[in-house]
Each structure stands twice: as structure tokens, then as C-alpha cells.
mmCIF file of C-alpha atoms in Angstrom:
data_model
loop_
_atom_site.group_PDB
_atom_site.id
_atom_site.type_symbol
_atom_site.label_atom_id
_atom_site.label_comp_id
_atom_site.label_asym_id
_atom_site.label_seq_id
_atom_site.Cartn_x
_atom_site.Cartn_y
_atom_site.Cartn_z
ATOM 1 C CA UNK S 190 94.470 80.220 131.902
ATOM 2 C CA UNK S 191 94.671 78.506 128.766
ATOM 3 C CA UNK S 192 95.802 79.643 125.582
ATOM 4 C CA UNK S 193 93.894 79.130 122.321
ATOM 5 C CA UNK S 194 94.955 75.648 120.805
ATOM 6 C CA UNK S 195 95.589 74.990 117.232
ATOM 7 C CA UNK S 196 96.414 71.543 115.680
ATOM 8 C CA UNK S 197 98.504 70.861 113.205
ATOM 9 C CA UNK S 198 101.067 73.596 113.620
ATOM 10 C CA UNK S 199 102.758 72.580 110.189
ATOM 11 C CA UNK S 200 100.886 70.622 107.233
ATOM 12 C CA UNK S 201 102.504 69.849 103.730
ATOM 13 C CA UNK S 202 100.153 68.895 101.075
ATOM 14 C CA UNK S 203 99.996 68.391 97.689
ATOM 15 C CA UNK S 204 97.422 70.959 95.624
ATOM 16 C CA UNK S 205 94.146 69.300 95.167
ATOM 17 C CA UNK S 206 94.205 67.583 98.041
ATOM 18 C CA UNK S 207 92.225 68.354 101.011
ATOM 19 C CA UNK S 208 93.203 69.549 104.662
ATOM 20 C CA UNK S 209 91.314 70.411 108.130
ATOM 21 C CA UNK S 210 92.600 72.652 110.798
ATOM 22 C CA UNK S 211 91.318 72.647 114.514
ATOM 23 C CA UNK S 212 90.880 75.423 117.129
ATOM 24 C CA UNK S 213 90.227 75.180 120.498
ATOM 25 C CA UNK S 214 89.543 78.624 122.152
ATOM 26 C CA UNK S 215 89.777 79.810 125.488
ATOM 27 C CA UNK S 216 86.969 78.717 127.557
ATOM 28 C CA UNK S 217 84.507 81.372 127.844
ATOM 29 C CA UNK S 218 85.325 83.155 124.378
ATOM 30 C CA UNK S 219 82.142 83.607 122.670
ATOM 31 C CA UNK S 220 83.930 84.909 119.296
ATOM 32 C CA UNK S 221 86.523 82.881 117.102
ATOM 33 C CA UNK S 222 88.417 83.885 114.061
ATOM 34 C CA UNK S 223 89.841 82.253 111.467
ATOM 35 C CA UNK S 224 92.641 84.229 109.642
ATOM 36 C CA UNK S 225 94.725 83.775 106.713
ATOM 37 C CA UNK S 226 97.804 85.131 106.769
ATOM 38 C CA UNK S 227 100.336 85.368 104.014
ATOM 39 C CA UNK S 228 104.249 85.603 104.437
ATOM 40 C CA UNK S 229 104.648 89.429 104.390
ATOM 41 C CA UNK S 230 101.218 90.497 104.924
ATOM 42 C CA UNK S 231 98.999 91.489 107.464
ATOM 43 C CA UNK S 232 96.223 88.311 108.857
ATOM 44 C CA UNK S 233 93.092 88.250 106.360
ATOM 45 C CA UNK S 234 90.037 87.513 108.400
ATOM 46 C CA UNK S 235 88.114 84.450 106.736
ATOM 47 C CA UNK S 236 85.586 83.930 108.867
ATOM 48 C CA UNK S 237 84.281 85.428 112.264
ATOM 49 C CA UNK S 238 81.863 83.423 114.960
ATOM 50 C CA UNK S 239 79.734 84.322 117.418
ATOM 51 C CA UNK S 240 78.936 81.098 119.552
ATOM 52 C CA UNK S 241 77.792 79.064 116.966
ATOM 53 C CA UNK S 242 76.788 81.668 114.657
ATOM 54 C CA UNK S 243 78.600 83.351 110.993
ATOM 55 C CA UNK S 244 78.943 86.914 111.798
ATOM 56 C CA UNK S 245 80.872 87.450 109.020
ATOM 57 C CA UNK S 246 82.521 84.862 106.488
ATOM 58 C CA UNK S 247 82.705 87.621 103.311
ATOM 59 C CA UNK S 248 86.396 86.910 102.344
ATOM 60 C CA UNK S 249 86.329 83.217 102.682
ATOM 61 C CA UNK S 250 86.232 81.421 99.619
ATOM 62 C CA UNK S 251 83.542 79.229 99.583
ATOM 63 C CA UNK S 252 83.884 76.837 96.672
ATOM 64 C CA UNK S 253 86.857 75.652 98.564
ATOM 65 C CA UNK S 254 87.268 76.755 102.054
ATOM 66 C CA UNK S 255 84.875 75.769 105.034
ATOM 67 C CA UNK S 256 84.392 76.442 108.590
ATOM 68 C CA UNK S 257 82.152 75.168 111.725
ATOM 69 C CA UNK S 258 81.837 76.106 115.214
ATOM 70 C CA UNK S 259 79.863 73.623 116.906
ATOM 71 C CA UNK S 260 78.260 73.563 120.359
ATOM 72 C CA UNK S 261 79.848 76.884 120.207
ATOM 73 C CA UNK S 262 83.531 75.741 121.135
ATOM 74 C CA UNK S 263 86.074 74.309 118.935
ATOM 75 C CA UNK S 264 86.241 74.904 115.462
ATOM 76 C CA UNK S 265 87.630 73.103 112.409
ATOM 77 C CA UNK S 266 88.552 75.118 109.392
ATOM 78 C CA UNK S 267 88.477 72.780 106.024
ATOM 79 C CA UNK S 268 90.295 73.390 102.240
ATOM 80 C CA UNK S 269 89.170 71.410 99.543
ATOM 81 C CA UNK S 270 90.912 71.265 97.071
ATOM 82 C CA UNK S 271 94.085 72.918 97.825
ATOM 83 C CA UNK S 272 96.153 75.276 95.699
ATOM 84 C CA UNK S 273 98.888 76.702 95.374
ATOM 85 C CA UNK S 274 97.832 79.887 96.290
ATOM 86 C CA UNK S 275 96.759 78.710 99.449
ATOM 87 C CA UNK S 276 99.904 78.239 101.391
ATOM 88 C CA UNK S 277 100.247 80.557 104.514
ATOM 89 C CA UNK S 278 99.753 80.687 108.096
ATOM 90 C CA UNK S 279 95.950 80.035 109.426
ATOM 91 C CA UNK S 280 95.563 81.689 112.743
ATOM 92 C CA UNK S 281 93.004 80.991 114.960
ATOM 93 C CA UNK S 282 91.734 83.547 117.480
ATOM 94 C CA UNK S 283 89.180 83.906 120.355
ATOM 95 C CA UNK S 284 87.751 86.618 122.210
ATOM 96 C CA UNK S 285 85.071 87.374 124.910
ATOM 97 C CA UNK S 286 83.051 89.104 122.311
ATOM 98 C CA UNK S 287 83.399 90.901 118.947
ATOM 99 C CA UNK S 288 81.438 94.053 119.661
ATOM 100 C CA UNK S 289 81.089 97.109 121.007
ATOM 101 C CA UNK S 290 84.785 97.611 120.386
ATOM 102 C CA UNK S 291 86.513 97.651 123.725
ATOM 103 C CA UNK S 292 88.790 95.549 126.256
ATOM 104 C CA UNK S 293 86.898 92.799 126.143
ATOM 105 C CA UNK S 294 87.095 92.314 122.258
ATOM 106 C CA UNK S 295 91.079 92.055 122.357
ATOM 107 C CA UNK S 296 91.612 88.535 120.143
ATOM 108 C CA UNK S 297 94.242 86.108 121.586
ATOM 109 C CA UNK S 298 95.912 83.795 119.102
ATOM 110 C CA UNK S 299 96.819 80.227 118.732
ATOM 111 C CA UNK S 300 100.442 79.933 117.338
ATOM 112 C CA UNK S 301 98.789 79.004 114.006
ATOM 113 C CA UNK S 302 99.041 76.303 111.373
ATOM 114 C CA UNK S 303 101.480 76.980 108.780
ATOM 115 C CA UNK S 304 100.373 74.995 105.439
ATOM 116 C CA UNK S 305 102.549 74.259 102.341
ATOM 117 C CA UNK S 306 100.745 73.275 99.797
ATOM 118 C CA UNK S 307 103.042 71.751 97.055
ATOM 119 C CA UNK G 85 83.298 97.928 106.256
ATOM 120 C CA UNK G 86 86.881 99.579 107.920
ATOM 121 C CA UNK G 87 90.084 100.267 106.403
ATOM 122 C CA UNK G 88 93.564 100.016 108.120
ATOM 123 C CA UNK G 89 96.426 101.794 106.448
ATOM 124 C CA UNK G 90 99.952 101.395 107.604
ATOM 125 C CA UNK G 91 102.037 103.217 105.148
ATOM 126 C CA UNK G 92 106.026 102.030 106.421
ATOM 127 C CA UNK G 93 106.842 98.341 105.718
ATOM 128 C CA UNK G 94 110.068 98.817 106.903
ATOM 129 C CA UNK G 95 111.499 101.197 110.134
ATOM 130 C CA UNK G 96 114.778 101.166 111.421
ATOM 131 C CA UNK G 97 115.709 102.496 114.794
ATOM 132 C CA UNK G 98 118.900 102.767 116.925
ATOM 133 C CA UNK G 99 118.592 100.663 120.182
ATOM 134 C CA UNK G 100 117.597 103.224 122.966
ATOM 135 C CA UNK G 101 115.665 105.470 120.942
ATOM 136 C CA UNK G 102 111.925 106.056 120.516
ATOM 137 C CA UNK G 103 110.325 104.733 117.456
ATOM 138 C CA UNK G 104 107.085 106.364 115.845
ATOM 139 C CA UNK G 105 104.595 103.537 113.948
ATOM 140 C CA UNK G 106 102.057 105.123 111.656
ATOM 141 C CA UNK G 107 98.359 103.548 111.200
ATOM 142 C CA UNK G 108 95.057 105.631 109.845
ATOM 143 C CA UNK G 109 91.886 103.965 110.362
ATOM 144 C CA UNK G 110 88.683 104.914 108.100
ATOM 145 C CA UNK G 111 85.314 104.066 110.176
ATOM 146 C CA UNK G 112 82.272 106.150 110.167
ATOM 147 C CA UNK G 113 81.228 104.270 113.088
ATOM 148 C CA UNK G 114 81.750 106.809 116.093
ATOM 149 C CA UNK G 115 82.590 103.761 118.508
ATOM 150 C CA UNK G 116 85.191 102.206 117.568
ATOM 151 C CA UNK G 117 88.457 100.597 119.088
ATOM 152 C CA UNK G 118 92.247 100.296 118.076
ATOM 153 C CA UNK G 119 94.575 97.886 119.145
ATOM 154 C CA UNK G 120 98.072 97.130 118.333
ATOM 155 C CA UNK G 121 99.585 93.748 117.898
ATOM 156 C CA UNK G 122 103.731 92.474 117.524
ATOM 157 C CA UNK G 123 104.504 89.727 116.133
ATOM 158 C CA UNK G 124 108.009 88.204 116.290
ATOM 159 C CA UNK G 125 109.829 86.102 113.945
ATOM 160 C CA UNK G 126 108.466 83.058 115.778
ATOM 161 C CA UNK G 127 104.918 84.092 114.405
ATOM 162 C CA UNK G 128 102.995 83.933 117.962
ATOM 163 C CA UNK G 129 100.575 87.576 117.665
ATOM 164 C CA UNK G 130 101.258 89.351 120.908
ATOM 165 C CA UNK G 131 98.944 92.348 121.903
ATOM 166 C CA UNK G 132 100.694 95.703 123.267
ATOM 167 C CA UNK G 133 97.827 98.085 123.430
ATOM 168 C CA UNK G 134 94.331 99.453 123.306
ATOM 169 C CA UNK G 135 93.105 102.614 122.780
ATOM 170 C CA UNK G 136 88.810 103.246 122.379
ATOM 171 C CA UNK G 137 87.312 106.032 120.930
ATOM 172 C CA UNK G 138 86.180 107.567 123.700
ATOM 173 C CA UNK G 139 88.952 107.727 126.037
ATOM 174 C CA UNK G 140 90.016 110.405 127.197
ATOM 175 C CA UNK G 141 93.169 110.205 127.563
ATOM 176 C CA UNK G 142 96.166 108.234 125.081
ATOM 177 C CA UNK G 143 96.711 104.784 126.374
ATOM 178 C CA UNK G 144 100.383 103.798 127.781
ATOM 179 C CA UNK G 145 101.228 100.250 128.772
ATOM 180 C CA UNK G 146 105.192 100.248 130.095
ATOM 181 C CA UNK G 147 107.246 101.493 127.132
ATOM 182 C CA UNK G 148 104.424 101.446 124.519
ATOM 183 C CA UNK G 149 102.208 104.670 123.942
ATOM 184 C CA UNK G 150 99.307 105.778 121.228
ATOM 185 C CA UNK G 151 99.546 109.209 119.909
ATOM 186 C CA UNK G 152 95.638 108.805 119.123
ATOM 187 C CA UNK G 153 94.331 112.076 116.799
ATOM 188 C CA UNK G 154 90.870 111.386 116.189
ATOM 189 C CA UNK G 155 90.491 114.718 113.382
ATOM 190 C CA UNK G 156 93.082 113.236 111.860
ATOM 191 C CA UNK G 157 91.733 108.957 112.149
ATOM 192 C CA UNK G 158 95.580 108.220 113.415
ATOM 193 C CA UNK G 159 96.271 106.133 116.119
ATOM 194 C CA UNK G 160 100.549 105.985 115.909
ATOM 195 C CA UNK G 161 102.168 103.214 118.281
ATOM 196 C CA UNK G 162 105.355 105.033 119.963
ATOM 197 C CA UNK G 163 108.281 103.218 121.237
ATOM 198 C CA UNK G 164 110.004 104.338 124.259
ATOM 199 C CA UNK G 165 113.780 103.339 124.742
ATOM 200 C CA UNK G 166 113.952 100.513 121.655
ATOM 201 C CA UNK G 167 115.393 97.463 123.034
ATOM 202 C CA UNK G 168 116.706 94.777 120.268
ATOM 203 C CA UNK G 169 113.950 92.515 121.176
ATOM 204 C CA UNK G 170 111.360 94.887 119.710
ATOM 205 C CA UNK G 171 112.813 93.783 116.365
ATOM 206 C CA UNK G 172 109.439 92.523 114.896
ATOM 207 C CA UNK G 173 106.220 92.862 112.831
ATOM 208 C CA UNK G 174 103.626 95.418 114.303
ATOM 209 C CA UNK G 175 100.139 95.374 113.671
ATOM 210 C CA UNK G 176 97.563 97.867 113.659
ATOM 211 C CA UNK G 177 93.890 96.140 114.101
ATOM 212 C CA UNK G 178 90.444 97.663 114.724
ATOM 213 C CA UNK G 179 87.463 95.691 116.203
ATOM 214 C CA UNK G 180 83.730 96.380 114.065
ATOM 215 C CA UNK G 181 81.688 93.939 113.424
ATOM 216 C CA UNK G 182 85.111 92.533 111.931
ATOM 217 C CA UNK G 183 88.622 92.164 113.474
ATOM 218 C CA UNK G 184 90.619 94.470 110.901
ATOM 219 C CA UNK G 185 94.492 94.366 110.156
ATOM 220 C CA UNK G 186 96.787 97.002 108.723
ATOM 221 C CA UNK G 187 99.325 95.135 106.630
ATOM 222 C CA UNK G 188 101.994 95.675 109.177
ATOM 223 C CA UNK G 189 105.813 97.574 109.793
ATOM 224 C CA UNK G 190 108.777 95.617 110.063
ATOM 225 C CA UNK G 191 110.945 97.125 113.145
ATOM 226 C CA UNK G 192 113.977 96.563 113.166
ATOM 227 C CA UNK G 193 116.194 97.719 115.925
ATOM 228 C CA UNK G 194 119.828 98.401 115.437
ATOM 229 C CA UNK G 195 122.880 97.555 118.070
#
């Protein structure tokens, strides 16, 4: 089975710029995540799908950040403008659903895009 | 919304022994889920474990075991016979209507 596929895996840009990530999930996974994680910390969740649905996009920051699932598949995660501030990892993550909480909600990651913004 | 807590951001442990990592949930949904996650140096997140609500019984998966107390909202990821390559960030993460992460221990595991 395929794993969840994330393009670039690195991605140096300079702030104000802009800069799109892509995820492709594994087939079948009805709920994606996109995740911020800082060097040190735990992954922030940004935004959570549900086929082609928000379920939940609270921490993303929407004058700058921007996210679509369509056709309920891939995803592309989108930063304009960059700063500083926004350098980190951005995992993506699929599961077979987000809820009730059991097996069948475990999230399996992509290896992640790790943007420097200079 | 959930909380995660995971008060150590740093454990050491002596290869062979058993290693105890802490993580306190706060839900006042009765069905919830917990699930640990390691994640080496190489970044890729790796899951170890799952433990719901209403199991019965604590979940064990090889060397990895949850000391889940439920009165107490701790679900504690034990070790069993630390080897050097558990020498990574754990994660503690709880499924709601969001995926939730603790902020993570660093284990290291000493020769």
C-alpha cells in the first residue's frame, strides 16, 4: 500500500514570497491533515478535511495560509506571503476517518515539507 | 476542544531498562481515543499504539505498553527493554473532532 505523498520535501524562500505544498493521501482516506510543525514542538493542526469538506481549519491563519481538497483526494496547502515566522515542517496526514475515535482514525504521515523561509 | 499535556521534554534511560512517558488528556467527551506517535531524528511520524476509552484492558504492541488511568485522564507510554534506537521524539495525540498533539518527550537512550 502506498504511503501518503508530499512534494517538495525541502523549499527555501525568501519572506513575502509565496509557496504551495501538495499531498497525496492514501487511496481510500476520507480525512487529511495539514500540520505545522515547529523545530522542538509538537505538530499544530492547520486544517482538517473530510472528503472535500473543512471540518476544522480554526488555527490556520487565513490572511495568509490556504488549503483545498478537491474531488476529495489530493490537497495543496498555499502561504502567501511568507514570513519569517513561518519556517517549519508541514506534515501532511490521511486517515480512513476522523471520528468516532478508534483504529480506524490512526493518521499516517507523509515525510513532510520542510520550508525555510529567509 | 482537547488538551494534551506532556510534562518531560527530556528523559534519559539506560539501554535495557523500561522507560515511563507521561501524557494527561482533558476531554469531556466520554469516547475518546489515545494514540502514541515516535518520531526519529529523520522526522518520518511513526505510530506505536492505541488505546480507546472503552477498552477494557491496557493496550500492548511488542515492547510498547499504556498504563491508561481513566480517574486520573493519563494514558503513560511504557518502554520495555530500551534499545538505542528508541532514541527519539514521542508523541501523545488524541482523535476528536481534531487530531490533538502533546508537545512531545525527547528519549534518549544511553549505551
Amino acid at each position: 500500500e502506498a504511503g501518503v505523498a508530499q512534494s517538495p520535501r525541502y523549499k527555501i524562500i525568501e519572506k513575502r514570497q509565496s509557496v504551495a505544498f501538495w499531498c497525496n493521501p492514501i487511496s481510500g482516506h476520507a480525512t487529511l491533515y495539514w500540520y505545522q510543525q515547529i523545530l522542538g514542538q509538537g505538530p499544530k493542526l492547520l486544517i482538517q478535511f473530510q472528503n472535500n469538506g473543512v471540518v476544522d481549519d480554526s488555527q490556520l491563519p487565513k490572511d495568509r495560509f490556504s488549503a483545498e481538497r478537491l474531488k476529495g483526494v489530493d490537497s495543496t496547502l498555499k502561504i502567501q506571503p511568507a514570513k519569517l515566522e513561518d519556517s517549519a515542517v508541514y506534515l501532511c496526514a490521511s486517515s480512513l476517518r476522523g471520528s468516532p475515535p478508534d483504529r480506524d482514525t490512526e493518521a499516517f504521515f507523509g515525510q513532510g515539507t520542510r520550508l525555510t523561509v529567509v | 476542544a482537547q488538551k494534551i499535556t506532556q510534562t518531560q521534554p527530556g528523559m534519559f534511560v539506560q539501554e535495557k531498562e523500561a522507560v515511563t512517558l507521561d501524557c494527561t488528556y482533558d476531554t469531556s467527551d466520554p469516547s475518546y481515543g489515545l494514540f502514541w506517535y515516535k518520531q526519529p531524528s529523520s522526522g518520518e511520524m511513526i505510530f506505536l499504539i492505541y488505546q480507546g476509552s472503552y477498552d477494557q484492558q491496557n493496550a500492548t504492541e511488542g515492547r510498547y505498553s499504556l498504563n491508561f488511568q481513566k480517574a486520573r485522564k493519563s494514558a503513560n507510554l511504557v518502554i520495555s527493554a530500551s534499545q538505542l534506537g528508541d532514541s527519539a521524539m514521542y508523541f501523545c495525540a488524541s482523535p476528536c473532532r481534531q487530531l490533538t498533539f502533546g508537545s512531545g518527550t525527547q528519549l534518549t537512550v544511553l549505551p
